[in-house]
Short mmCIF file of C-alpha atoms and ligand atoms in Angstrom, two decimals:
data_model
loop_
_atom_site.label_atom_id
_atom_site.label_comp_id
_atom_site.label_asym_id
_atom_site.label_seq_id
_atom_site.Cartn_x
_atom_site.Cartn_y
_atom_site.Cartn_z
CA MET A 1 39.72 -74.15 -99.22
CA ASN A 2 36.82 -75.88 -100.90
CA ALA A 3 36.46 -79.65 -100.58
CA LEU A 4 35.63 -79.84 -104.27
CA GLU A 5 35.73 -77.17 -106.93
CA THR A 6 35.23 -77.21 -110.69
CA GLN A 7 36.14 -74.51 -113.17
CA GLY A 8 34.64 -74.35 -116.64
CA LEU A 9 33.87 -78.06 -116.47
CA GLY A 10 32.22 -79.53 -119.54
CA ILE A 11 31.76 -82.69 -121.57
CA ARG A 12 30.52 -83.36 -125.08
CA PHE A 13 29.13 -86.64 -126.35
CA GLY A 14 29.70 -86.26 -130.09
CA ALA A 15 27.94 -83.04 -131.04
CA PHE A 16 25.89 -82.98 -127.82
CA GLN A 17 27.17 -80.74 -125.03
CA ALA A 18 25.83 -82.56 -121.94
CA VAL A 19 27.62 -80.38 -119.34
CA ALA A 20 29.00 -76.93 -120.10
CA ASP A 21 31.11 -74.37 -118.24
CA VAL A 22 30.22 -75.59 -114.75
CA ASN A 23 31.77 -73.74 -111.81
CA LEU A 24 30.66 -75.71 -108.78
CA SER A 25 32.11 -75.56 -105.30
CA LEU A 26 31.46 -77.72 -102.30
CA GLU A 27 32.51 -76.30 -98.94
CA PRO A 28 33.90 -78.50 -96.17
CA GLY A 29 30.95 -80.01 -94.29
CA ALA A 30 28.52 -79.05 -97.07
CA ARG A 31 25.01 -80.43 -97.34
CA GLN A 32 24.44 -79.29 -100.89
CA ALA A 33 21.75 -80.31 -103.34
CA LEU A 34 22.19 -80.53 -107.10
CA ILE A 35 18.79 -80.09 -108.71
CA GLY A 36 17.50 -79.68 -112.24
CA PRO A 37 14.99 -81.15 -114.67
CA ASN A 38 15.35 -84.63 -116.14
CA GLY A 39 18.27 -84.81 -118.54
CA ALA A 40 19.88 -81.61 -117.18
CA GLY A 41 23.21 -83.40 -116.78
CA LYS A 42 23.27 -84.04 -113.01
CA THR A 43 24.44 -87.67 -113.16
CA THR A 44 26.89 -86.77 -115.92
CA LEU A 45 28.36 -84.09 -113.67
CA ILE A 46 28.76 -86.62 -110.84
CA ASN A 47 30.44 -88.98 -113.31
CA LEU A 48 32.86 -86.19 -114.21
CA LEU A 49 33.59 -85.48 -110.55
CA THR A 50 34.27 -89.15 -109.76
CA GLY A 51 36.41 -89.67 -112.87
CA ILE A 52 34.12 -92.07 -114.74
CA TYR A 53 34.01 -89.53 -117.59
CA LYS A 54 36.93 -87.44 -118.80
CA PRO A 55 35.95 -83.79 -119.28
CA SER A 56 36.17 -82.15 -122.69
CA SER A 57 37.02 -78.88 -120.94
CA GLY A 58 37.70 -77.38 -117.54
CA SER A 59 39.25 -78.63 -114.32
CA ILE A 60 38.39 -80.24 -110.98
CA ARG A 61 40.17 -79.64 -107.68
CA MET A 62 39.75 -81.73 -104.55
CA ASN A 63 41.01 -80.10 -101.34
CA GLY A 64 43.07 -77.77 -103.52
CA GLN A 65 44.70 -80.52 -105.59
CA ASP A 66 44.03 -80.69 -109.32
CA ILE A 67 42.48 -84.12 -109.92
CA THR A 68 41.24 -83.53 -113.48
CA ALA A 69 43.49 -86.25 -114.89
CA MET A 70 43.38 -88.56 -111.86
CA PRO A 71 41.79 -91.99 -112.44
CA ALA A 72 38.55 -92.84 -110.61
CA ASP A 73 40.09 -95.41 -108.26
CA ARG A 74 42.72 -92.95 -107.05
CA ARG A 75 40.08 -90.28 -106.45
CA ALA A 76 38.20 -92.83 -104.35
CA ARG A 77 41.33 -93.68 -102.34
CA GLN A 78 41.86 -89.96 -101.77
CA GLY A 79 38.44 -89.61 -100.17
CA LEU A 80 35.81 -89.23 -102.90
CA ALA A 81 32.90 -91.68 -102.56
CA ARG A 82 29.58 -91.97 -104.36
CA THR A 83 26.38 -93.93 -104.41
CA PHE A 84 24.31 -94.75 -107.47
CA GLN A 85 20.65 -94.22 -108.45
CA ILE A 86 20.17 -97.97 -108.57
CA ASN A 87 20.69 -100.55 -105.87
CA THR A 88 24.11 -102.24 -106.06
CA LEU A 89 23.89 -104.50 -102.98
CA PHE A 90 24.33 -108.28 -102.66
CA PRO A 91 20.82 -109.46 -101.63
CA SER A 92 21.89 -112.60 -99.76
CA LEU A 93 24.65 -110.97 -97.68
CA THR A 94 23.86 -109.39 -94.31
CA PRO A 95 24.42 -105.65 -93.77
CA LEU A 96 27.16 -106.52 -91.25
CA LEU A 97 29.15 -108.66 -93.68
CA SER A 98 28.55 -106.19 -96.51
CA VAL A 99 30.14 -103.41 -94.45
CA VAL A 100 32.97 -105.67 -93.21
CA LEU A 101 33.77 -106.51 -96.84
CA ALA A 102 33.79 -102.82 -97.74
CA ILE A 103 36.18 -102.13 -94.82
CA HIS A 104 38.49 -104.92 -96.02
CA GLU A 105 38.33 -103.44 -99.50
CA ARG A 106 39.46 -100.10 -98.07
CA GLU A 107 42.31 -101.83 -96.26
CA GLY A 108 43.42 -103.44 -99.53
CA GLN A 109 42.38 -106.92 -98.41
CA GLY A 110 39.45 -107.25 -100.78
CA ALA A 111 40.70 -110.33 -102.61
CA THR A 112 41.70 -112.18 -99.46
CA TRP A 113 38.91 -111.04 -97.21
CA TRP A 114 38.13 -114.61 -96.12
CA ARG A 115 41.55 -115.03 -94.55
CA PRO A 116 41.68 -112.28 -91.93
CA TYR A 117 37.91 -112.32 -91.68
CA ARG A 118 37.53 -114.32 -88.44
CA ARG A 119 40.34 -112.54 -86.68
CA SER A 120 39.31 -109.11 -87.80
CA THR A 121 37.36 -107.97 -84.78
CA ALA A 122 38.40 -104.37 -85.47
CA ALA A 123 36.57 -104.51 -88.81
CA PHE A 124 33.48 -105.95 -87.12
CA ASP A 125 33.56 -103.30 -84.40
CA GLU A 126 33.89 -100.57 -87.01
CA ALA A 127 31.07 -102.11 -89.08
CA HIS A 128 28.77 -102.23 -86.03
CA ALA A 129 29.52 -98.58 -85.25
CA LEU A 130 28.85 -97.56 -88.86
CA LEU A 131 25.56 -99.48 -88.95
CA ALA A 132 24.51 -97.83 -85.68
CA ARG A 133 25.26 -94.38 -87.12
CA LEU A 134 22.94 -95.21 -90.03
CA ARG A 135 20.28 -96.67 -87.70
CA LEU A 136 20.75 -100.13 -89.18
CA ASP A 137 22.20 -101.90 -86.12
CA ALA A 138 19.00 -103.82 -85.35
CA LEU A 139 19.06 -105.23 -88.90
CA ALA A 140 22.78 -106.08 -89.00
CA ASN A 141 22.31 -109.85 -89.33
CA LEU A 142 19.32 -110.09 -91.69
CA PRO A 143 19.78 -110.87 -95.38
CA VAL A 144 19.87 -107.57 -97.28
CA ALA A 145 16.92 -108.73 -99.43
CA GLU A 146 14.70 -108.67 -96.32
CA LEU A 147 15.41 -105.00 -95.57
CA ALA A 148 12.87 -102.31 -96.50
CA TYR A 149 14.06 -100.39 -99.56
CA GLY A 150 14.83 -97.25 -97.57
CA LYS A 151 17.09 -99.32 -95.30
CA GLN A 152 18.84 -100.78 -98.33
CA ARG A 153 19.57 -97.26 -99.56
CA LEU A 154 20.99 -96.44 -96.12
CA LEU A 155 23.19 -99.51 -96.37
CA GLU A 156 24.53 -98.21 -99.69
CA ILE A 157 25.55 -95.05 -97.87
CA ALA A 158 27.14 -97.18 -95.12
CA LEU A 159 29.21 -98.99 -97.78
CA ALA A 160 30.34 -95.66 -99.23
CA LEU A 161 31.22 -94.44 -95.71
CA ALA A 162 33.28 -97.59 -95.08
CA ALA A 163 35.84 -96.08 -97.47
CA ARG A 164 36.20 -93.19 -94.95
CA PRO A 165 35.48 -90.52 -97.55
CA ARG A 166 35.89 -86.78 -97.07
CA ILE A 167 33.42 -86.11 -99.87
CA LEU A 168 30.23 -88.08 -100.49
CA LEU A 169 28.27 -87.77 -103.74
CA LEU A 170 24.75 -89.22 -103.51
CA ASP A 171 22.87 -89.76 -106.76
CA GLU A 172 19.18 -89.71 -105.82
CA PRO A 173 19.58 -91.51 -102.48
CA ALA A 174 15.79 -91.53 -101.98
CA ALA A 175 14.90 -92.78 -105.49
CA GLY A 176 12.19 -95.41 -105.18
CA VAL A 177 11.98 -95.02 -101.40
CA PRO A 178 8.46 -94.62 -99.96
CA GLU A 179 7.76 -91.13 -98.63
CA ASP A 180 7.58 -92.17 -94.96
CA GLU A 181 11.11 -93.64 -95.17
CA SER A 182 12.77 -90.92 -97.24
CA ALA A 183 12.67 -88.27 -94.49
CA GLU A 184 14.48 -90.66 -92.11
CA LEU A 185 17.04 -91.34 -94.80
CA PHE A 186 17.73 -87.62 -95.14
CA ASP A 187 17.79 -87.18 -91.36
CA VAL A 188 20.67 -89.62 -91.31
CA ILE A 189 22.44 -87.84 -94.18
CA ALA A 190 22.05 -84.48 -92.39
CA ASP A 191 23.57 -86.03 -89.24
CA LEU A 192 26.69 -87.40 -90.92
CA PRO A 193 29.96 -86.15 -89.38
CA GLN A 194 30.69 -82.52 -90.20
CA ASP A 195 34.06 -83.38 -91.74
CA ILE A 196 32.25 -85.13 -94.61
CA SER A 197 31.08 -82.85 -97.42
CA VAL A 198 27.90 -84.09 -99.08
CA LEU A 199 26.52 -83.29 -102.53
CA PHE A 200 23.22 -84.96 -103.34
CA ILE A 201 20.98 -85.14 -106.38
CA GLU A 202 17.32 -85.15 -105.41
CA HIS A 203 14.07 -84.63 -107.30
CA ASP A 204 11.76 -84.29 -104.28
CA MET A 205 11.78 -80.55 -103.62
CA ASN A 206 10.31 -80.96 -100.13
CA LEU A 207 13.39 -83.00 -99.17
CA VAL A 208 15.75 -80.62 -100.98
CA PHE A 209 14.42 -77.52 -99.27
CA LYS A 210 14.31 -79.22 -95.88
CA PHE A 211 17.78 -80.76 -95.87
CA ALA A 212 20.06 -78.78 -98.19
CA ARG A 213 22.01 -75.83 -96.83
CA ARG A 214 22.92 -74.78 -100.36
CA ILE A 215 21.34 -75.63 -103.70
CA SER A 216 22.89 -75.63 -107.17
CA VAL A 217 20.48 -75.60 -110.09
CA LEU A 218 21.59 -77.27 -113.31
CA VAL A 219 19.62 -76.64 -116.50
CA ALA A 220 20.61 -77.96 -119.92
CA GLY A 221 24.10 -78.78 -118.66
CA ARG A 222 24.79 -75.33 -117.17
CA ILE A 223 24.53 -73.96 -113.64
CA LEU A 224 21.56 -71.59 -113.73
CA THR A 225 22.07 -70.37 -110.17
CA GLU A 226 23.36 -71.39 -106.75
CA GLY A 227 22.38 -70.26 -103.26
CA THR A 228 20.65 -70.93 -99.95
CA PRO A 229 17.22 -72.59 -100.04
CA ALA A 230 15.57 -69.21 -99.36
CA GLU A 231 17.48 -67.58 -102.24
CA ILE A 232 16.68 -70.40 -104.65
CA GLY A 233 13.04 -70.46 -103.54
CA ARG A 234 12.73 -66.74 -104.35
CA ASP A 235 14.42 -66.99 -107.75
CA PRO A 236 11.83 -66.59 -110.51
CA ARG A 237 14.14 -68.33 -113.02
CA VAL A 238 14.08 -71.49 -110.91
CA ARG A 239 10.29 -71.43 -110.66
CA GLU A 240 10.14 -70.90 -114.40
CA VAL A 241 12.23 -74.04 -114.96
CA TYR A 242 9.88 -76.08 -112.80
CA LEU A 243 6.67 -74.40 -113.97
CA GLY A 244 4.01 -76.91 -114.82
CA THR A 245 5.49 -79.53 -112.48
CA ALA A 246 4.38 -80.58 -109.02
CA HIS A 247 7.68 -79.25 -107.66
CA VAL A 248 6.70 -75.63 -108.08
CA ASN A 249 4.60 -75.63 -104.89
CA ALA A 250 7.56 -76.81 -102.79
CA ILE A 251 9.74 -74.10 -104.32
CA HIS A 252 7.04 -71.48 -103.66
CA GLY A 253 6.80 -72.72 -100.07
CA ALA A 254 10.55 -72.34 -99.62
CA ALA A 255 10.40 -68.72 -100.73
CA HIS A 256 8.61 -67.94 -97.48
CA VAL A 257 11.21 -69.66 -95.25
N1 ATP B 1 27.50 -91.66 -122.24
C1 ATP B 1 26.63 -90.84 -122.84
N2 ATP B 1 26.57 -90.73 -124.19
C2 ATP B 1 25.71 -89.89 -124.79
N3 ATP B 1 24.83 -89.10 -124.12
C3 ATP B 1 24.84 -89.17 -122.78
C4 ATP B 1 25.73 -90.04 -122.06
N4 ATP B 1 25.50 -89.88 -120.72
C5 ATP B 1 24.51 -88.96 -120.62
N5 ATP B 1 24.12 -88.54 -121.84
C6 ATP B 1 23.10 -87.54 -122.13
O1 ATP B 1 23.38 -86.40 -121.35
C7 ATP B 1 22.17 -85.79 -120.91
C8 ATP B 1 22.20 -85.63 -119.41
O2 ATP B 1 21.98 -86.91 -118.80
P1 ATP B 1 22.03 -87.13 -117.24
O3 ATP B 1 21.72 -88.55 -116.97
O4 ATP B 1 23.33 -86.60 -116.72
O5 ATP B 1 20.85 -86.18 -116.75
P2 ATP B 1 20.22 -86.06 -115.29
O6 ATP B 1 20.12 -84.61 -115.00
O7 ATP B 1 21.00 -86.89 -114.32
O8 ATP B 1 18.78 -86.68 -115.54
P3 ATP B 1 17.78 -87.46 -114.53
O9 ATP B 1 17.32 -86.45 -113.55
O10 ATP B 1 16.69 -87.88 -115.45
O11 ATP B 1 18.55 -88.61 -113.91
C9 ATP B 1 21.02 -86.66 -121.40
O12 ATP B 1 20.51 -86.09 -122.59
C10 ATP B 1 21.71 -87.97 -121.69
O13 ATP B 1 21.05 -88.67 -122.72
#
């Protein structure tokens, strides 16, 4: 059974069909990239999957259950987490407290976090373990604002993981991250536990072809093709879409994998 599966999924904004007839499936343990030119509808598709937008057509199943009409917060409680293109962190909080807060939120103690806070050693232990998994343990007690941007993006993933998701949707996790930090960020993503299925949007084709095990290509709101990096790298239609961009070399390179 697929972790996530859409059938004929689409959304219109007025007369504009932003996403159309999308059949996308995410296998358990997936490391799948969603690529496509600017404006192809990638973020809109993520917003449909998480329940921020209601589809105009089609359906979404999570672990076999139809969640098309399920509100976003319930999808999150059932194991669907996402990160955003832009930074959503509190700059003056430490990574440790940020994660502890996210754990309390998961436990339904968000509003009263200050009360159990001192006694909640379990939450602190869990937060330390999560930060270590994301290679942030040495930075646990610094203000977030002092972290390099790549580390801040890792912390966003840590906050999403604090919800104990089964499915993680990452919207350009390396956006704005310097090149030397983005490979480490994707190393960490690749190493996440196998029971978490990951779908990520990424524009850097070198990262996509290095870290994705499958790639879905979205063009003008529709899935053009889907396959392994080698298959996608060989596909002339994909090269055509990226022709005239710097990405085409990375795609060419992947064809020889
Ligand atoms: N709420 C909305 N109302 C109207 N149009 C929208 C809305 N959200 C997205 N769109 C349009 O849908 C199209 C797809 O946008 P989207 O942000 O999903 O593309 P994208 O593939 O994520 O692009 P990028 O790679 O540049 O982030 C764009 O033309 C955008 O203007």
